[in-house]
XYZ file of C-alpha atoms in Angstrom:
716
model
C 33.870 -33.875 -8.615
C 35.524 -32.166 -5.639
C 38.460 -29.805 -6.160
C 40.869 -29.158 -3.312
C 41.207 -25.480 -2.428
C 44.537 -23.953 -1.410
C 42.942 -21.817 1.319
C 46.218 -20.410 2.662
C 47.087 -18.827 -0.678
C 43.661 -17.400 -1.588
C 42.641 -15.968 1.800
C 44.299 -13.544 4.184
C 45.005 -14.661 7.751
C 41.719 -13.390 9.251
C 39.581 -14.729 6.419
C 41.365 -18.077 6.759
C 40.632 -18.195 10.484
C 36.932 -17.552 9.845
C 36.774 -20.212 7.126
C 38.599 -22.849 9.166
C 36.675 -22.275 12.429
C 33.789 -24.647 11.847
C 32.503 -25.341 15.348
C 31.061 -23.029 17.980
C 29.736 -19.473 17.737
C 31.720 -17.080 15.532
C 31.168 -13.365 15.015
C 32.925 -11.961 11.943
C 33.238 -8.175 12.001
C 33.715 -7.489 8.297
C 34.820 -3.941 7.574
C 33.829 -2.250 4.335
C 35.510 -3.832 1.306
C 37.149 -6.564 3.386
C 35.913 -9.640 1.495
C 32.858 -10.595 3.566
C 31.089 -12.476 0.772
C 34.303 -14.247 -0.218
C 34.701 -15.481 3.357
C 31.176 -16.909 3.462
C 31.607 -18.660 0.100
C 34.862 -20.336 1.101
C 33.406 -21.406 4.440
C 30.489 -23.119 2.694
C 33.007 -24.892 0.456
C 35.122 -25.882 3.463
C 32.168 -27.363 5.352
C 31.150 -29.493 2.372
C 34.769 -30.448 1.742
C 35.117 -31.772 5.314
C 32.106 -34.047 4.930
C 29.195 -31.963 6.188
C 26.050 -32.843 4.175
C 25.049 -29.721 2.170
C 21.480 -29.994 3.431
C 22.766 -29.611 7.009
C 24.148 -26.135 6.275
C 21.755 -23.198 6.554
C 22.788 -19.905 4.916
C 20.416 -17.049 5.775
C 20.553 -13.872 3.672
C 18.252 -10.930 2.971
C 17.513 -11.843 -0.645
C 17.110 -15.209 -2.307
C 19.291 -13.981 -5.156
C 22.313 -13.254 -2.939
C 22.089 -16.715 -1.329
C 21.895 -18.381 -4.735
C 24.860 -16.423 -6.083
C 27.017 -17.395 -3.103
C 26.118 -21.068 -3.392
C 26.754 -21.065 -7.147
C 30.193 -19.574 -6.578
C 30.955 -22.128 -3.860
C 29.964 -24.891 -6.271
C 32.334 -23.606 -8.930
C 35.165 -23.364 -6.395
C 34.960 -26.812 -4.924
C 32.044 -29.202 -4.987
C 28.908 -29.124 -7.127
C 26.955 -30.335 -4.104
C 27.279 -26.836 -2.572
C 24.222 -25.952 -4.633
C 22.189 -28.168 -2.280
C 23.018 -26.053 0.781
C 19.837 -24.652 2.346
C 20.063 -20.998 1.402
C 17.437 -18.291 1.508
C 15.700 -15.585 3.506
C 14.316 -15.623 7.037
C 10.781 -15.352 5.653
C 11.227 -18.251 3.219
C 12.577 -20.509 5.985
C 9.739 -19.476 8.302
C 7.120 -20.271 5.660
C 8.667 -23.672 5.006
C 8.663 -24.615 8.709
C 5.239 -23.157 9.512
C 3.615 -25.124 6.679
C 4.465 -28.274 8.639
C 3.800 -26.977 12.156
C 0.966 -24.471 11.808
C -1.270 -26.624 13.993
C 0.857 -25.904 17.052
C 0.010 -22.194 16.665
C -3.716 -22.542 16.037
C -3.510 -22.422 12.228
C -4.205 -25.060 9.612
C -1.407 -26.108 7.272
C -3.336 -24.518 4.406
C -3.073 -20.947 5.763
C -2.767 -18.204 3.128
C -0.073 -15.528 2.883
C -1.238 -11.918 2.597
C 0.987 -9.753 0.418
C 1.257 -6.027 1.060
C -1.653 -4.996 -1.173
C -3.847 -7.693 0.420
C -2.921 -6.367 3.863
C -3.902 -2.827 2.889
C -7.227 -4.019 1.485
C -8.099 -5.928 4.685
C -7.279 -2.876 6.796
C -9.492 -0.723 4.577
C -12.457 -3.040 5.085
C -11.930 -3.020 8.877
C -11.825 0.765 9.358
C -15.651 1.122 9.482
C -15.678 -1.378 12.393
C -13.855 1.187 14.535
C -17.149 3.099 14.875
C -15.358 6.362 15.572
C -17.611 8.953 17.215
C -17.353 11.926 14.911
C -14.964 11.605 12.020
C -11.444 12.673 13.073
C -9.905 15.645 11.320
C -7.442 13.291 9.677
C -7.124 9.512 9.505
C -4.252 7.681 7.780
C -4.735 6.136 4.375
C -4.485 2.370 4.107
C -0.844 2.357 2.972
C 0.154 4.363 6.025
C -1.947 2.158 8.299
C -0.095 -0.880 6.941
C 3.267 0.825 7.551
C 2.377 1.666 11.151
C 1.028 -1.765 12.084
C 3.853 -3.608 10.303
C 6.674 -1.547 11.799
C 5.207 -1.730 15.299
C 5.147 -5.524 14.920
C 8.742 -5.682 13.679
C 10.020 -3.373 16.411
C 7.859 -5.078 19.032
C 6.576 -1.686 20.075
C 3.081 -0.525 21.016
C 1.430 1.314 18.141
C 1.054 4.440 20.290
C 4.783 4.641 21.026
C 5.741 4.187 17.388
C 3.288 6.847 16.251
C 4.505 9.327 18.849
C 8.043 8.964 17.471
C 7.368 8.698 13.743
C 3.781 9.649 12.908
C 3.159 12.652 15.112
C 0.590 14.064 12.680
C -1.740 11.156 13.552
C -1.110 10.830 17.274
C -4.693 11.862 18.166
C -6.063 8.763 16.412
C -3.414 6.386 17.837
C -5.961 4.591 20.103
C -8.131 3.882 17.048
C -5.164 2.471 15.153
C -4.273 0.312 18.158
C -7.838 -1.057 18.043
C -7.530 -1.565 14.286
C -4.389 -3.633 14.887
C -6.336 -5.883 17.245
C -9.208 -6.246 14.748
C -6.689 -7.060 12.029
C -5.023 -9.771 14.129
C -8.412 -11.353 14.908
C -9.432 -11.194 11.243
C -6.261 -13.011 10.159
C -6.716 -15.762 12.744
C -10.378 -16.240 11.846
C -9.669 -16.454 8.117
C -6.426 -18.471 8.396
C -4.219 -15.676 7.051
C -0.635 -14.636 7.775
C 1.173 -11.553 6.526
C 4.940 -11.253 6.095
C 5.450 -10.053 9.667
C 3.447 -12.989 11.045
C 5.787 -15.438 9.342
C 8.837 -14.492 11.385
C 6.884 -13.685 14.560
C 5.132 -17.075 14.518
C 8.372 -18.836 13.582
C 10.108 -17.338 16.597
C 7.175 -18.273 18.826
C 7.336 -21.861 17.573
C 11.086 -22.080 18.271
C 10.748 -20.565 21.741
C 7.783 -22.598 22.929
C 8.171 -25.972 21.204
C 11.324 -27.834 22.233
C 10.488 -30.725 19.878
C 10.431 -28.491 16.817
C 13.548 -26.694 18.052
C 15.418 -29.984 18.457
C 14.250 -31.206 15.048
C 15.490 -28.052 13.295
C 18.747 -28.081 15.267
C 19.459 -31.591 14.012
C 18.447 -30.754 10.459
C 20.608 -27.604 10.301
C 23.764 -28.420 12.225
C 25.587 -25.342 10.887
C 23.950 -21.906 10.664
C 25.449 -18.928 8.816
C 23.928 -15.437 8.570
C 24.959 -12.680 6.169
C 24.486 -8.931 6.868
C 23.726 -9.614 10.512
C 23.759 -5.880 11.291
C 20.522 -5.588 9.287
C 18.548 -8.097 11.370
C 15.776 -6.978 13.698
C 15.269 -8.353 17.205
C 12.858 -11.059 16.005
C 15.364 -12.379 13.461
C 18.158 -12.317 16.052
C 15.965 -14.432 18.327
C 15.340 -16.892 15.477
C 19.105 -17.297 15.028
C 19.523 -17.816 18.761
C 16.926 -20.606 18.908
C 18.001 -22.309 15.659
C 21.535 -22.708 17.043
C 20.446 -23.201 20.649
C 21.467 -26.836 20.944
C 24.601 -27.157 18.772
C 25.944 -23.547 18.964
C 27.502 -23.886 15.492
C 26.606 -20.448 14.244
C 28.559 -17.834 12.323
C 27.168 -14.360 11.736
C 28.918 -11.885 9.443
C 28.362 -8.153 9.296
C 29.605 -4.675 10.067
C 28.067 -2.714 12.912
C 29.414 0.454 11.264
C 27.169 -0.179 8.249
C 23.893 -0.646 10.137
C 21.717 2.002 8.437
C 18.251 0.457 8.199
C 16.625 1.248 11.542
C 13.652 2.650 9.600
C 12.988 -0.966 8.540
C 13.380 -2.207 12.097
C 17.060 -3.272 11.921
C 18.881 -3.134 15.256
C 22.650 -2.604 15.149
C 22.859 -3.819 18.774
C 22.353 -7.363 17.498
C 26.017 -7.268 16.474
C 27.143 -5.887 19.824
C 25.022 -8.331 21.845
C 25.887 -11.501 19.925
C 28.699 -12.518 22.351
C 26.225 -12.105 25.227
C 23.707 -14.364 23.500
C 26.325 -16.997 22.688
C 28.964 -17.413 25.354
C 32.462 -18.392 24.184
C 31.961 -16.502 20.916
C 35.104 -16.181 18.819
C 35.294 -12.649 17.382
C 37.234 -12.304 14.125
C 37.826 -8.918 12.519
C 38.350 -8.531 8.790
C 40.260 -5.260 8.536
C 42.254 -5.604 5.317
C 40.449 -3.547 2.712
C 40.544 -4.486 -0.982
C 38.663 -1.456 -2.282
C 40.050 1.913 -1.200
C 43.372 3.710 -0.946
C 44.902 4.253 2.495
C 44.198 8.027 2.557
C 40.486 7.283 2.075
C 40.617 4.638 4.801
C 42.352 7.099 7.145
C 39.315 9.364 6.873
C 36.745 6.577 7.270
C 38.591 5.125 10.276
C 38.686 8.556 11.911
C 34.991 9.017 11.221
C 34.054 5.913 13.218
C 36.490 6.711 16.034
C 33.786 9.093 17.278
C 31.021 6.456 17.379
C 29.644 5.908 20.876
C 29.224 2.144 20.554
C 31.173 0.026 18.112
C 33.590 -2.789 17.525
C 36.881 -0.963 17.170
C 38.526 -1.775 13.887
C 41.148 -0.114 11.753
C 40.856 -0.713 8.035
C 44.095 -0.894 6.090
C 45.165 -1.751 2.564
C 48.287 -2.991 0.846
C 47.590 -0.672 -2.074
C 50.177 2.052 -2.388
C 49.680 5.752 -3.064
C 46.435 7.641 -3.401
C 45.314 11.224 -2.855
C 43.872 12.564 0.353
C 40.098 13.055 0.271
C 39.026 16.614 -0.537
C 36.461 18.660 1.355
C 35.213 21.415 -0.958
C 33.276 24.530 0.045
C 31.348 25.436 -3.102
C 29.602 28.326 -1.285
C 26.253 27.905 -3.048
C 24.143 24.976 -4.173
C 24.318 26.146 -7.769
C 28.135 26.303 -7.664
C 28.181 22.818 -6.105
C 26.299 21.549 -9.166
C 28.527 23.506 -11.568
C 31.714 22.326 -9.826
C 30.752 18.667 -10.211
C 29.542 19.095 -13.801
C 32.750 20.829 -14.867
C 34.877 18.297 -13.042
C 33.118 15.529 -14.962
C 33.392 17.342 -18.289
C 37.131 17.805 -17.752
C 37.553 14.127 -16.795
C 35.590 13.026 -19.871
C 37.839 15.143 -22.046
C 40.821 13.276 -20.582
C 39.334 9.898 -21.469
C 37.529 8.845 -18.284
C 34.200 7.008 -18.524
C 31.107 8.343 -16.759
C 30.461 4.948 -15.202
C 33.565 5.505 -13.055
C 31.848 8.284 -11.066
C 29.071 8.425 -8.485
C 27.451 11.285 -6.589
C 25.927 10.256 -3.257
C 23.545 12.191 -1.017
C 21.588 11.808 2.214
C 18.125 12.523 0.767
C 16.776 12.212 -2.775
C 15.900 15.893 -3.112
C 19.507 16.940 -2.425
C 20.346 16.179 -6.066
C 17.653 18.346 -7.701
C 19.902 21.289 -8.565
C 22.649 18.929 -9.740
C 20.194 17.052 -11.979
C 19.148 20.304 -13.613
C 22.779 21.315 -14.220
C 23.746 17.892 -15.584
C 20.876 18.139 -18.033
C 21.946 21.611 -19.124
C 25.464 20.272 -19.727
C 24.224 17.173 -21.568
C 25.739 14.751 -19.041
C 23.621 11.571 -18.889
C 22.924 10.019 -15.513
C 20.892 7.353 -13.793
C 19.435 7.949 -10.350
C 18.890 5.345 -7.643
C 16.746 5.959 -4.594
C 14.009 8.540 -4.360
C 12.799 9.936 -7.654
C 13.880 12.175 -10.475
C 13.084 15.826 -10.022
C 9.951 16.156 -12.122
C 8.641 12.601 -11.818
C 6.773 13.099 -8.544
C 3.097 14.013 -8.635
C 3.322 16.729 -5.976
C 6.110 18.571 -7.808
C 4.266 18.339 -11.128
C 1.097 19.651 -9.456
C 2.992 22.494 -7.822
C 4.667 23.708 -11.012
C 1.452 23.347 -13.034
C -0.088 26.324 -11.159
C 2.667 28.565 -12.521
C 2.757 27.010 -15.969
C -0.858 27.967 -16.779
C -0.025 31.616 -16.025
C 2.854 31.769 -18.516
C 1.022 29.609 -21.093
C -2.764 29.726 -20.813
C -3.145 27.009 -23.478
C -1.273 24.410 -21.407
C -4.119 21.896 -21.233
C -2.187 19.217 -19.332
C -1.345 21.649 -16.525
C -4.925 22.953 -16.431
C -6.165 19.387 -15.962
C -3.660 18.846 -13.127
C -4.665 21.928 -11.134
C -8.413 21.616 -11.729
C -8.529 18.013 -10.555
C -7.101 19.174 -7.225
C -10.211 21.293 -6.605
C -12.961 19.531 -4.676
C -15.983 18.453 -6.713
C -14.227 19.124 -10.034
C -13.828 15.873 -11.946
C -12.535 15.038 -15.402
C -15.741 16.045 -17.154
C -16.091 19.440 -15.496
C -12.386 20.124 -16.006
C -12.740 19.641 -19.766
C -15.816 21.902 -19.870
C -14.017 24.646 -17.937
C -10.969 24.449 -20.219
C -13.156 24.574 -23.335
C -15.090 27.594 -21.939
C -11.857 29.454 -21.202
C -10.396 28.771 -24.654
C -13.571 29.581 -26.580
C -14.120 32.844 -24.707
C -10.448 33.831 -24.289
C -10.854 33.913 -20.510
C -7.760 34.960 -18.546
C -6.655 32.545 -15.794
C -7.498 35.014 -13.026
C -11.122 35.129 -14.263
C -11.573 31.421 -13.648
C -14.186 32.091 -10.942
C -16.507 33.655 -13.575
C -17.356 30.188 -14.928
C -21.126 30.395 -15.589
C -21.932 27.079 -13.901
C -20.036 27.890 -10.695
C -22.054 26.801 -7.679
C -21.501 26.281 -3.972
C -20.036 22.807 -4.569
C -17.338 24.270 -6.831
C -16.342 27.115 -4.481
C -12.730 25.912 -4.608
C -12.520 27.479 -8.068
C -12.683 30.918 -6.435
C -9.584 30.142 -4.350
C -7.757 28.850 -7.425
C -8.790 31.949 -9.401
C -7.518 34.186 -6.584
C -4.150 32.375 -6.640
C -3.841 32.752 -10.407
C -4.640 36.451 -10.065
C -1.803 36.836 -7.541
C 0.526 35.024 -9.958
C -0.401 37.157 -12.975
C 1.482 40.471 -12.487
C 4.390 40.728 -14.920
C 6.755 42.033 -12.225
C 6.196 39.025 -9.918
C 9.507 37.260 -9.306
C 9.804 33.454 -9.488
C 10.571 33.173 -5.769
C 7.447 35.213 -4.943
C 5.427 32.933 -7.218
C 6.778 29.844 -5.437
C 5.797 31.391 -2.099
C 2.233 32.075 -3.305
C 1.761 28.540 -4.617
C 3.179 27.087 -1.378
C 0.503 28.922 0.643
C -2.238 27.603 -1.634
C -0.985 24.074 -2.332
C 0.421 22.853 1.015
C -3.059 22.423 2.631
C -3.988 20.204 -0.352
C -0.698 18.338 -0.023
C -1.470 17.566 3.625
C -4.904 16.285 2.676
C -3.737 14.103 -0.217
C -0.587 12.519 1.214
C 0.100 10.921 4.583
C 3.832 11.526 4.118
C 3.270 15.232 3.485
C 6.139 16.382 5.784
C 8.665 14.754 3.430
C 6.933 16.044 0.309
C 6.709 19.554 1.745
C 10.458 19.576 2.412
C 11.029 18.565 -1.198
C 8.824 21.391 -2.490
C 10.767 23.844 -0.341
C 13.845 23.148 -2.441
C 12.206 25.060 -5.316
C 12.553 28.389 -3.486
C 16.353 28.703 -3.480
C 16.389 27.546 -7.112
C 13.816 30.201 -8.056
C 15.837 32.958 -6.364
C 18.387 32.815 -9.169
C 15.864 33.797 -11.839
C 14.326 37.136 -12.721
C 11.428 35.870 -14.855
C 8.956 33.122 -14.110
C 8.922 31.860 -17.695
C 12.708 31.437 -17.698
C 12.600 29.573 -14.388
C 9.934 27.176 -15.673
C 11.665 26.781 -19.033
C 14.863 25.642 -17.350
C 12.977 23.204 -15.140
C 10.327 21.944 -17.503
C 11.267 22.496 -21.138
C 14.093 19.980 -20.967
C 13.496 18.358 -17.586
C 16.142 16.504 -15.605
C 16.104 12.913 -16.748
C 15.634 13.634 -20.437
C 19.405 13.418 -20.857
C 18.939 9.703 -21.409
C 18.225 10.619 -25.009
C 21.922 10.788 -25.956
C 24.142 10.102 -28.921
C 24.238 6.541 -30.183
C 27.031 4.436 -28.793
C 27.259 5.749 -25.229
C 23.886 4.638 -23.840
C 25.533 2.557 -21.124
C 27.936 5.254 -20.069
C 26.119 7.253 -17.413
C 26.911 8.992 -14.177
C 25.413 7.370 -11.074
C 23.402 9.543 -8.703
C 22.274 7.693 -5.597
C 21.007 8.028 -2.073
C 23.483 6.493 0.361
C 20.978 3.808 1.343
C 20.724 2.647 -2.273
C 24.524 2.718 -2.719
C 25.299 0.280 0.104
C 27.337 -2.659 -1.189
C 28.469 -0.808 -4.333
C 31.744 0.928 -5.237
C 33.131 3.414 -7.769
C 36.630 4.727 -8.571
C 35.555 8.328 -7.824
C 32.830 9.310 -5.367
C 31.352 12.722 -4.553
C 29.379 13.092 -1.317
C 27.313 16.284 -1.577
C 25.469 18.505 0.897
C 27.770 17.561 3.806
C 26.218 20.258 5.983
C 24.670 20.410 9.429
C 20.932 19.845 9.083
C 21.394 18.052 5.765
C 23.952 15.344 6.529
C 23.381 14.642 9.381
C 19.681 15.222 8.887
C 18.228 17.836 11.223
C 15.670 15.375 12.549
C 18.447 13.151 13.887
C 19.296 15.701 16.582
C 16.150 14.717 18.466
C 17.577 11.291 19.287
C 21.210 10.332 20.025
C 20.662 6.891 18.452
C 19.455 8.504 15.225
C 22.527 10.741 15.169
C 24.756 7.676 15.536
C 23.009 6.059 12.580
C 23.638 9.217 10.542
C 27.357 8.815 11.314
C 27.212 5.221 10.063
C 25.445 6.485 6.944
C 28.323 8.903 6.293
C 30.723 5.974 6.798
C 28.865 3.920 4.188
C 28.978 6.869 1.766
C 32.710 7.512 2.139
C 33.702 3.831 1.969
C 32.170 3.504 -1.527
C 35.203 5.311 -3.037
C 38.079 3.301 -4.486
C 40.542 5.939 -5.713
C 39.200 9.414 -5.034
C 36.767 10.816 -2.480
C 35.377 14.351 -2.627
C 33.009 15.769 -0.024
C 31.283 19.012 -0.948
C 29.068 21.483 0.863
C 27.569 24.836 -0.173
C 28.825 26.726 2.870
C 26.984 29.984 2.162
C 23.570 28.352 1.863
C 21.259 29.026 4.793
C 18.420 26.553 5.147
C 15.871 29.329 5.677
C 13.085 27.543 3.869
C 13.593 24.224 5.574
C 14.096 25.830 8.969
C 15.841 22.693 10.184
C 19.484 23.526 10.735
C 20.137 23.400 14.498
C 23.721 24.516 14.232
C 23.235 27.028 11.428
C 24.980 26.750 8.121
C 28.382 25.110 7.814
C 30.281 21.936 7.228
C 28.899 18.730 8.733
C 30.070 18.086 12.291
C 31.016 14.587 11.144
C 33.748 16.186 9.041
C 34.753 19.047 11.348
C 35.369 16.524 14.137
C 38.021 14.729 12.037
C 41.746 15.382 12.404
C 42.595 18.088 9.830
C 45.431 15.986 8.407
C 43.091 13.324 6.940
C 41.663 15.603 4.236
C 42.430 18.662 2.132
C 40.067 21.619 2.413
C 39.472 23.631 -0.757
C 37.271 26.431 -1.972
C 35.139 25.672 -4.988
C 34.067 29.306 -5.333
C 36.574 30.060 -8.092
C 36.143 27.177 -10.469
C 39.548 26.013 -11.578
C 38.556 24.429 -14.861
C 39.003 27.617 -16.890
C 41.626 26.369 -19.316
C 41.101 27.131 -23.025
C 37.827 25.502 -23.926
C 37.880 22.105 -25.602
C 34.721 20.657 -27.076
C 32.650 19.064 -24.316
C 32.785 15.277 -24.192
C 29.350 14.864 -25.760
C 30.315 17.260 -28.572
C 33.488 15.297 -29.288
C 31.694 11.984 -29.530
C 28.780 13.279 -31.561
C 30.736 15.664 -33.790
C 29.541 15.891 -37.399
C 31.477 13.701 -39.769
C 31.573 16.394 -42.434
C 31.151 20.111 -42.785
C 31.863 22.461 -39.933
C 33.814 20.444 -37.323
C 33.195 22.766 -34.381
C 29.619 23.446 -33.352
C 28.725 26.965 -32.198
C 26.367 25.435 -29.610
C 26.564 22.909 -26.780
C 23.957 20.433 -25.642
C 21.638 22.223 -23.224
C 22.125 25.702 -24.772
C 19.012 27.873 -24.962
C 18.489 29.122 -28.521
C 15.963 31.042 -30.645
C 14.742 30.228 -34.184
C 13.066 32.904 -36.352
C 10.061 30.652 -37.016
C 9.922 28.212 -34.121
C 10.833 30.608 -31.296
C 12.799 29.663 -28.151
C 14.138 26.161 -27.541
C 16.911 24.057 -26.068
C 19.575 22.091 -27.938
C 18.896 18.467 -27.004
C 21.474 16.562 -29.086
C 23.740 16.563 -32.118
C 23.268 14.157 -35.027
C 25.801 13.073 -37.635
C 25.996 15.135 -40.793
C 25.933 18.634 -39.261
C 22.412 18.298 -37.884
C 21.145 19.399 -34.493
C 17.993 18.415 -32.639
C 16.248 21.269 -30.801
C 13.305 21.005 -28.420
C 11.169 24.112 -29.011
C 8.729 25.548 -26.522
C 5.822 25.731 -28.964
C 6.887 23.682 -32.005
C 8.178 20.613 -30.166
C 11.221 18.612 -31.313
C 12.831 19.629 -34.636
C 15.860 18.256 -36.500
C 17.677 21.172 -38.162
C 20.560 21.228 -40.681
C 23.077 23.788 -39.458
C 24.027 24.831 -42.989
C 20.459 25.823 -43.877
C 19.065 27.307 -40.683
C 19.499 30.312 -38.432
C 19.809 29.737 -34.686
C 20.574 32.485 -32.228
C 22.089 31.591 -28.834
C 20.105 33.218 -26.025
């Protein structure tokens, strides 16, 4: 049953124009929070309502799920037949068409699709066919080979050019990888195989070269709609052009200011060039924002005023009021973490829910210090994008070298560092550990292992490192420096993406500088590692702070958003200065970050931090040029050096919610406090339990549940 929709009363003027313009090419520039998805849904409903067969409408999206959700919503709005609209991804459509027309491209209709792991396996088997004279010093692993060949195909670039720009560490073997790409293409053709890239490349070729197929598809899909057009690559843009070549009934929706996926091959110029591809294009701008306050929009508009190429748009809202965004100089990274943690604690005490807040950052490692502080304060969080601080193998390996010095019985860490030594496997590692324990061998005497031979010479280097780490007066930052010198060559050998991993390891140095003893530094990092805060009091499991890279936050929104590390060399990334196009994408990334905020936006930067370890900052320390270029009246600048939340202390939010139901109503400790027990030694308070009980994670005794009335705990 069809329901009539009162379009004029449910859509604003620009949305209505987009929905009612059914014929000809239409480009909808949909600003952040302007109702892009709503517009697409109502247009699908309108087409079906006016008599267009659902099967004649093609809705292309980047996930099958998003297409299905839009069509379901259209069905509920108007006509159940909207569910029969042809919706899906570019790759799914390509597969469907190629199954019927593979013969025109030299394939049989029974060709097989290679998934990513299959692709990597084929490449591995082809490497010996390269017959390289003399093994190169370094050759990419199969995952990296797949990345290079796939991205070169998507960007339509020669392998050598791509590698020069993005894989400089392998440029000497670029000719071999070019040859491997040719061998791989021949292998697929011979064995009737296509990978994901082949699907869209062959689909485009079919549309370009076969007018019969093009005419057939044009008649089948008389209306074409594309969501998130700014994320298409050049191949996908060509597919859209040929699908709508005959009837020209095509609408693409997107925001050039939110094109942030060039690393996947997306080309923001597809938005700018659409009117050139389709003459007589009607351009409709959706500028009314339904998410943010006007002061936030004033900042985001000003941010994009500086973009070199763009569709000019000015977002506005009918919401009234709102505070100006704040730009906060916290002076140091540690104070940045403390500022945010205390802000959250204060807000929780006033009744706010953690799910109302998000902290966004340019790179995953930018949140490491904040994660550690949140854990110390007992504030639960969930992180999207990248990884949690101690979940990555290279960081665990790195810290393990220091852990065995402060605790020689740490078997897990011994296994980690021994397995990194050439010719030392699981069996030998266990024998070495047993020998050391049985004979009370100090770590720096590792090289005295009786069965040490020439093949195990790496043990001498490890023993020398452990000897350098052993002096009691060695500071944590000196220890980090020693392990860096030893471990980075291994890192480069084990991981093709070692430049990224090395930058992440470098973040340990400024954290270590704040500690006087190595054991204390490791205790704070490892004893109760970031991420363990998920073990929280019953009843608030779903109430967590969101930490996210900006890329992972696209399309989401929160009432209050922090954007951290807004510094030159961090955001924008230092590497972006090598290419003006990359710097423009960094600006769009900042735009995406700031437009996630509904009610409050806070941008912080540790202005006194000098990126000495990273060595990347081209303009020295200081606030991001994206912010300094804004008119000063669009934000308030504050110092976060003197933390303002120094009112008489109330119980922290987690203490209030988990307070004992009887007995002493105010705990002498907070979650995250370091404590000492006369029998169990040092530990960290992990959570409070009803009935005046506290759970403590002890260094040597593990997790213990203690009754406060019958135990002695000393706060360290």
